[in-house]
XYZ file of C-alpha atoms in Angstrom:
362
model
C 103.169 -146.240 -48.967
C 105.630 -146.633 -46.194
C 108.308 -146.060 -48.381
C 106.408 -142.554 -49.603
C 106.367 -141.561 -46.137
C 109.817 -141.928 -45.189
C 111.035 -140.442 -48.145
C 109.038 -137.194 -47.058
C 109.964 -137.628 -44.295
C 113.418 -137.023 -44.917
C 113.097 -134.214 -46.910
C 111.394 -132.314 -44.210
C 113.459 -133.006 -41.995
C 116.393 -131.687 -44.448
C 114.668 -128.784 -45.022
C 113.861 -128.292 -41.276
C 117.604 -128.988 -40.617
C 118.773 -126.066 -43.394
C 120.905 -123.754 -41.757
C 118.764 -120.252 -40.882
C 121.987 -118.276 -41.511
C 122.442 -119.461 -45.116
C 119.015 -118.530 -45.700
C 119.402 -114.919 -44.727
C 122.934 -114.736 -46.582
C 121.234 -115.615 -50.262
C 120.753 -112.163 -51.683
C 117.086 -111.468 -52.530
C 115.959 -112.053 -55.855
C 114.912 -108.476 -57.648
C 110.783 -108.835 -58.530
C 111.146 -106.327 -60.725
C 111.282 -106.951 -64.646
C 111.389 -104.401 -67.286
C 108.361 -104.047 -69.499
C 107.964 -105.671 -72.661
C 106.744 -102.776 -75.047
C 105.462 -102.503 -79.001
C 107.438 -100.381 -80.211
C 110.482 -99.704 -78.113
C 110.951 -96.545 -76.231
C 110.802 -93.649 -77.088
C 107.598 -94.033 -79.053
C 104.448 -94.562 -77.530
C 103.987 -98.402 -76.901
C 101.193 -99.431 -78.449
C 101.077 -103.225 -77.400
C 102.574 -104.663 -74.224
C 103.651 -108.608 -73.520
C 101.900 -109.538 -70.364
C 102.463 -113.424 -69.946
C 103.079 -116.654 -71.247
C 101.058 -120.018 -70.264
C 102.699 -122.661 -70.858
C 102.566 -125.104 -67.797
C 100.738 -125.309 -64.387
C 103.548 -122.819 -63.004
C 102.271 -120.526 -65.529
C 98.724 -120.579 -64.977
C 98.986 -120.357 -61.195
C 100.926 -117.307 -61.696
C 103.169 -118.030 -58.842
C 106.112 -120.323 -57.836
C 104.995 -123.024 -56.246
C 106.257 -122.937 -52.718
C 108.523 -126.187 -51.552
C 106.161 -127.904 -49.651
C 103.494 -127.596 -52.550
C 106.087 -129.167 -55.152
C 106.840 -132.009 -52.754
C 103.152 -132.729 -52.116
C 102.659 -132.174 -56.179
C 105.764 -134.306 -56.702
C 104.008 -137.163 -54.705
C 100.864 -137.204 -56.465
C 102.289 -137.152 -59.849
C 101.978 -134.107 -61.044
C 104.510 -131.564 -62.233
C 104.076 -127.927 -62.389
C 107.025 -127.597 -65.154
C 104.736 -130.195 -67.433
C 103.986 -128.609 -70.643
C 99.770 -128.285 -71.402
C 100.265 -127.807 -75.596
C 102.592 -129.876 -77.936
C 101.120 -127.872 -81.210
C 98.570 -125.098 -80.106
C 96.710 -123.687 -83.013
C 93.389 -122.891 -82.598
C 92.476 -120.274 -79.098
C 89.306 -118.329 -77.825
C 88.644 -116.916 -74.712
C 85.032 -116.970 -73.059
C 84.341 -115.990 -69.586
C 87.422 -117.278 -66.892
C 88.209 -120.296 -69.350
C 90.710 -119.841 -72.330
C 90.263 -122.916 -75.453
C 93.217 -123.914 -77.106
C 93.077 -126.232 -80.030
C 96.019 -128.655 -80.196
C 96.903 -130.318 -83.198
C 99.640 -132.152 -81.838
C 97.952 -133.731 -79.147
C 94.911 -133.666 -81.217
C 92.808 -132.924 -78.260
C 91.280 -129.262 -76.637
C 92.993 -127.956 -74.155
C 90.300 -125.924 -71.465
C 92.180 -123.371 -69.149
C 90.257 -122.257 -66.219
C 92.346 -118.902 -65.713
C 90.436 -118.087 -62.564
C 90.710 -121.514 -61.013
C 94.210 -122.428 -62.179
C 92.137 -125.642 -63.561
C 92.923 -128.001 -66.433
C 90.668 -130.252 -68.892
C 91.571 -132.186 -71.961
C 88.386 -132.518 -74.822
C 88.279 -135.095 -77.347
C 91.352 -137.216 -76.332
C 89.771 -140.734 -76.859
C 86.585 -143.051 -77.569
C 83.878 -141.866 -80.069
C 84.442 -138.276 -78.982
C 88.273 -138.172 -80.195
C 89.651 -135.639 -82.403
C 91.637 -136.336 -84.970
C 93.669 -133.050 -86.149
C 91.268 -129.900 -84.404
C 92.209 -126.521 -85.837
C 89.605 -123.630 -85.221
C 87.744 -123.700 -81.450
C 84.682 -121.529 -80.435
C 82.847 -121.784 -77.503
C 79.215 -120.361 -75.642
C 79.029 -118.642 -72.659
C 77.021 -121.978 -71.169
C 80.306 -123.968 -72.036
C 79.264 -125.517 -75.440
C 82.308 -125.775 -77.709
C 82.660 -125.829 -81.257
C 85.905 -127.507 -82.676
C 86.740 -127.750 -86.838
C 88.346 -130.889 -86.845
C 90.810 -131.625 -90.542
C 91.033 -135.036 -89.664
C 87.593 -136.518 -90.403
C 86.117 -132.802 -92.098
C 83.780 -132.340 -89.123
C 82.854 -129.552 -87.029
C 82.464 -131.320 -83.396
C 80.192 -129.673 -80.941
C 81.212 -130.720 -77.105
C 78.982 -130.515 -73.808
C 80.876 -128.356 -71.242
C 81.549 -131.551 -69.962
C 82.822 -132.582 -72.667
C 80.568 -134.999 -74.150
C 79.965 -135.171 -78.038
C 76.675 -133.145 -79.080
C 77.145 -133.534 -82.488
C 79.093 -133.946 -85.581
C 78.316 -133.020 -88.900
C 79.072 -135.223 -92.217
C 77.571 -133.793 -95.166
C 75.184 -130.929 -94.712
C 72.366 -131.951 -97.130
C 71.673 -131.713 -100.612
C 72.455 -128.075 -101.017
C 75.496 -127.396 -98.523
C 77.699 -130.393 -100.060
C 80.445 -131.581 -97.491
C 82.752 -129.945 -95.754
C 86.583 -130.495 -97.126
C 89.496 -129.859 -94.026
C 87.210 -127.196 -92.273
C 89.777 -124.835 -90.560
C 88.756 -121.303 -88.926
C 85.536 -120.774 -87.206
C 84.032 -117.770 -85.784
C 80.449 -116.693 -84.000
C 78.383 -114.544 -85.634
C 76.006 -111.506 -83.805
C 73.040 -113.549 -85.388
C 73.961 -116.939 -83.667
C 75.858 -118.899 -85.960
C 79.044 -120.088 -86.919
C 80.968 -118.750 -89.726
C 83.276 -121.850 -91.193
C 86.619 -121.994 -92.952
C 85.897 -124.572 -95.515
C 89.559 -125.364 -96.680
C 89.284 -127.433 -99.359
C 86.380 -126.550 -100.992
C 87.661 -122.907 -100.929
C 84.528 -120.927 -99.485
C 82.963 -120.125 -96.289
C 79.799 -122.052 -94.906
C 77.082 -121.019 -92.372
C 75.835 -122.971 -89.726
C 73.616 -123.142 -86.423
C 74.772 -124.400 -83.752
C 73.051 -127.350 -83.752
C 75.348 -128.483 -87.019
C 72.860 -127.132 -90.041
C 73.303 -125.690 -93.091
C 72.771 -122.579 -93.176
C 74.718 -120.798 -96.238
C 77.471 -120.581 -98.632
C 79.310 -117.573 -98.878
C 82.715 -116.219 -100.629
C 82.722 -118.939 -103.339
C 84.081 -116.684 -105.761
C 85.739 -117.071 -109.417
C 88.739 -118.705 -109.740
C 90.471 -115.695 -111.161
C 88.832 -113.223 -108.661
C 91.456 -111.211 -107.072
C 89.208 -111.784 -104.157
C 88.670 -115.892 -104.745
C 89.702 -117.775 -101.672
C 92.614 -119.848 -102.710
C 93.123 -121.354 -99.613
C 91.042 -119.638 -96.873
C 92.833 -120.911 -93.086
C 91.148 -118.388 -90.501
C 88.129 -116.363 -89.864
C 87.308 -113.337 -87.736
C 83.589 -112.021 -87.177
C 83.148 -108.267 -86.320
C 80.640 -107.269 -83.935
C 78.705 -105.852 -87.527
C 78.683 -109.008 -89.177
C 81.799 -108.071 -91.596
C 84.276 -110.868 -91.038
C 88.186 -110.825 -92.193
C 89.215 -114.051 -93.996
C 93.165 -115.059 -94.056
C 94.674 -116.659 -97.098
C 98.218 -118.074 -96.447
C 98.328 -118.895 -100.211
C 98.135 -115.708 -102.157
C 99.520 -114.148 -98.707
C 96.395 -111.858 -98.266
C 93.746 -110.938 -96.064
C 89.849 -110.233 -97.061
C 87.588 -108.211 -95.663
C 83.930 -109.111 -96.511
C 80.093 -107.760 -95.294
C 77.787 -109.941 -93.427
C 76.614 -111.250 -96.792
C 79.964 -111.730 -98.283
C 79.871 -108.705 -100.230
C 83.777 -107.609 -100.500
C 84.922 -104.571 -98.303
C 88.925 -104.587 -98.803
C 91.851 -106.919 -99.423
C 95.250 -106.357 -99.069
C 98.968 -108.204 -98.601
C 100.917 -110.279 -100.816
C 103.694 -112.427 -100.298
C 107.274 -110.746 -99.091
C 109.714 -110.739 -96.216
C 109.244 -106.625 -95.259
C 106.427 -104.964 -92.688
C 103.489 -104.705 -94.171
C 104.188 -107.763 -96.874
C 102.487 -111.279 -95.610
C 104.738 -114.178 -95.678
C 101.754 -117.028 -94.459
C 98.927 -115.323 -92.605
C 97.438 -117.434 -90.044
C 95.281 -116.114 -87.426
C 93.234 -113.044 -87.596
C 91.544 -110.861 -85.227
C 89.884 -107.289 -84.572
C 90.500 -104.985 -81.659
C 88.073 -102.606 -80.079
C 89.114 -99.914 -82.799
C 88.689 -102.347 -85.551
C 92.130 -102.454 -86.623
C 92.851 -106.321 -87.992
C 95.627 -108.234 -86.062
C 97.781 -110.656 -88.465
C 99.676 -113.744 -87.124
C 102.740 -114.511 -89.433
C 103.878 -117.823 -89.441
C 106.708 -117.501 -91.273
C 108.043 -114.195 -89.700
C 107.090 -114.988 -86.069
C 104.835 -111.573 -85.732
C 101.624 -110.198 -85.668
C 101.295 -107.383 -87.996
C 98.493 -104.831 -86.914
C 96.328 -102.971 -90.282
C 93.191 -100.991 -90.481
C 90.614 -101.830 -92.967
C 91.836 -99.848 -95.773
C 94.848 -102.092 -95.510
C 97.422 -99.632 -94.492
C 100.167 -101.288 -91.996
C 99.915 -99.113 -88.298
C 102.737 -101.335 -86.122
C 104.078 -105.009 -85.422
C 104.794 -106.624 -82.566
C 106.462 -109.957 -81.340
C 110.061 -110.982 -82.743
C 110.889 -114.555 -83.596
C 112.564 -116.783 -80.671
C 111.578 -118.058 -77.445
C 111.447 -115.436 -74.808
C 109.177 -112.998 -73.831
C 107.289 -111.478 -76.564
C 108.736 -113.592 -79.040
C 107.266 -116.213 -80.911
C 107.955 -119.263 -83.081
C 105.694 -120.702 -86.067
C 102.867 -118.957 -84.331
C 98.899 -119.649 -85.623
C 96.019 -118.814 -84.075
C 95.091 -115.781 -82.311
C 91.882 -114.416 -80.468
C 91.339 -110.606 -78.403
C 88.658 -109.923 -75.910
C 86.702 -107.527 -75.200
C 88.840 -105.616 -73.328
C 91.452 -105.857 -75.817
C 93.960 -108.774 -74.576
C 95.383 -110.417 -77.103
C 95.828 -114.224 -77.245
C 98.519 -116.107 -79.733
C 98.794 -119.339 -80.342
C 102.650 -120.069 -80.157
C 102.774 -123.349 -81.961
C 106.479 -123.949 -81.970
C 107.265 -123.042 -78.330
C 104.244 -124.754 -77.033
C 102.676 -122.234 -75.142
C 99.777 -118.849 -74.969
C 101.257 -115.685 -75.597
C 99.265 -112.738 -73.910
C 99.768 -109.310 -74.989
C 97.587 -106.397 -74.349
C 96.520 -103.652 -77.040
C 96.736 -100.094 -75.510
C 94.165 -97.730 -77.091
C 94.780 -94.067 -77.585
C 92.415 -91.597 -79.679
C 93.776 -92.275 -82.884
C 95.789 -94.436 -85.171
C 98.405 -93.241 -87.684
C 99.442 -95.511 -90.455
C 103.184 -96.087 -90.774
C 104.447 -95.723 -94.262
C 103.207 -98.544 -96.491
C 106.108 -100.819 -98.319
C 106.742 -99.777 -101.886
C 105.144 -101.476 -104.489
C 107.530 -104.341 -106.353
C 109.127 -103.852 -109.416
């Protein structure tokens, strides 16, 4: 302890001792930065990048000042320290933003009011093995599909293991690497089952509720390998397929609306579709794994704008996967590779305009 003491001891006192002078000489750093914008100038932007989270620096939003990172530095912490190794799964409820994590096969809770931190699931009977898909209620209850042990995982908002499902009865079977999840207006949760390539119904207290989407093998609209899941506010929910490279549209009952995509490297093509969302207009949001982009479509599957490029600045992205908006239209993304949130907000204007859909292939 003594030897903590004088060590801060002589810091302050170097920083007390810093010349005033050289202070005033450094030039002053410029706050402003140029705005990120989907598309670029001059058309209208569409989408704008707002922030990445990343670290404790991040969700402060603010440099810490030097006596805060000496004080941090002594307790052990470090703002720099990265919160995700492999985010995948993220929803947003309330102040707190849920980010599965794959890596560090735990949940990751942001309190984005708070600038607080907890960590779901990391050990004992409660661990998580591989989580992919997170939900969560507005009293804190969170739902997490877990691939590991083909579970959904309900969690306390303390974070104590509710329950976990193994087989759902007679009827519903077991669930085979369970990967998106979404709430529905009725109450439930709309599942992702993987493996058995259909999508299940449950309460929230773990039951049975449905099958849906189980389809023919050699329907164009069969669910080769369904990954994530987006409920509408009417029920409809959209349904990526990374597989066949296509998206599905269904009704509340799983009657089809629309598909569209199939695999290619151009706008409007779908290399692996991973995350899925609605905006406010209804317009479906795809996250492109391969391609580092989220390609926005309308129902009718006609491609209106991208946005994100692939690398590791602002706006960009790399091996990206889940992705969630709010109600007022901010956009979440998952940014696996660079082991952070991206936040981008979707600007609304009276109408949307398709771009001009790719040509068919020869």
């Amino acid at each position: 302890m003594k030897t903590i003491a004088l060590c801060l001891g002589l810091i302050l006192a170097a920083a007390a001792a810093r010349p005033a002078a050289a202070a005033a000489a450094a030039p002053a750093l410029s706050t402003t930065t140029v705005q990120l914008v989907f598309p670029n100038p001059p058309d209208k932007a569409r989408v704008k990048w707002v922030r990445s989270i990343k670290n404790m620096r991040d969700l402060k939003g603010r440099k810490e000042s030097f006596f805060e990172k000496i004080f941090s530095f002594l307790a052990g912490g470090d703002v720099n320290q990265n919160f995700f190794v492999g985010a995948y799964g993220v929803y947003k409820q309330g102040s707190k933003l849920y980010v599965s994590d794959t890596g560090a096969q735990r949940l990751t809770v942001l309190d984005l009011d708070k600038a607080k931190i907890d960590f779901i699931g990391e050990t004992g009977d409660d661990m998580l093995k591989s989580p992919v898909g997170v939900v969560a209620d507005s009293d804190g209850t969170m739902f997490v599909t877990d691939t590991g042990d083909h579970s959904v995982k309900a969690y306390t908002a303390a974070g104590k293991l509710l329950w976990k499902t193994d087989a759902l009865g007679t009827v519903g079977g077991k669930l085979n690497r369970p990967s998106g999840i979404s709430p529905t207006p009725d109450g439930n949760l709309l599942v992702a089952d993987n493996g058995n390539r259909r999508l299940v119904v449950l309460t929230k207290e773990g039951k049975f509720v449905k099958e849906l989407c189980s389809h023919a093998k050699k329907d164009v609209f069969a669910l080769a390998n369904p990954n994530n899941v987006w409920v509408d506010k009417d029920g409809s929910f959209a349904v990526s397929d990374p597989l066949a490279g296509r998206i599905h549209v269904f009704t509340s009952t799983g009657g089809v609306i629309a598909g569209f995509g199939e695999p290619g490297d151009s706008p409007g093509y779908l290399a692996r579709p991973r995350g899925v969302a609605m905006d406010s207009d209804g317009n479906i949001h795809v996250v492109d794994a391969v391609f580092s982009r989220v390609q926005i479509f309308n129902k009718q599957g006609q491609l209106l704008l991208w946005y994100a490029t692939p690398g590791g600045g602002r706006g960009q992205l790399a091996l990206p996967a889940g992705i969630f908006i709010d109600k007022d239209d901010m956009i979440y993304v998952a940014d696996a590779k660079n082991q952070r949130i991206q936040v981008f907000q979707y600007i609304k204007y009276a109408e949307d305009k398709a771009v001009e859909a790719p040509a068919e292939k020869k």
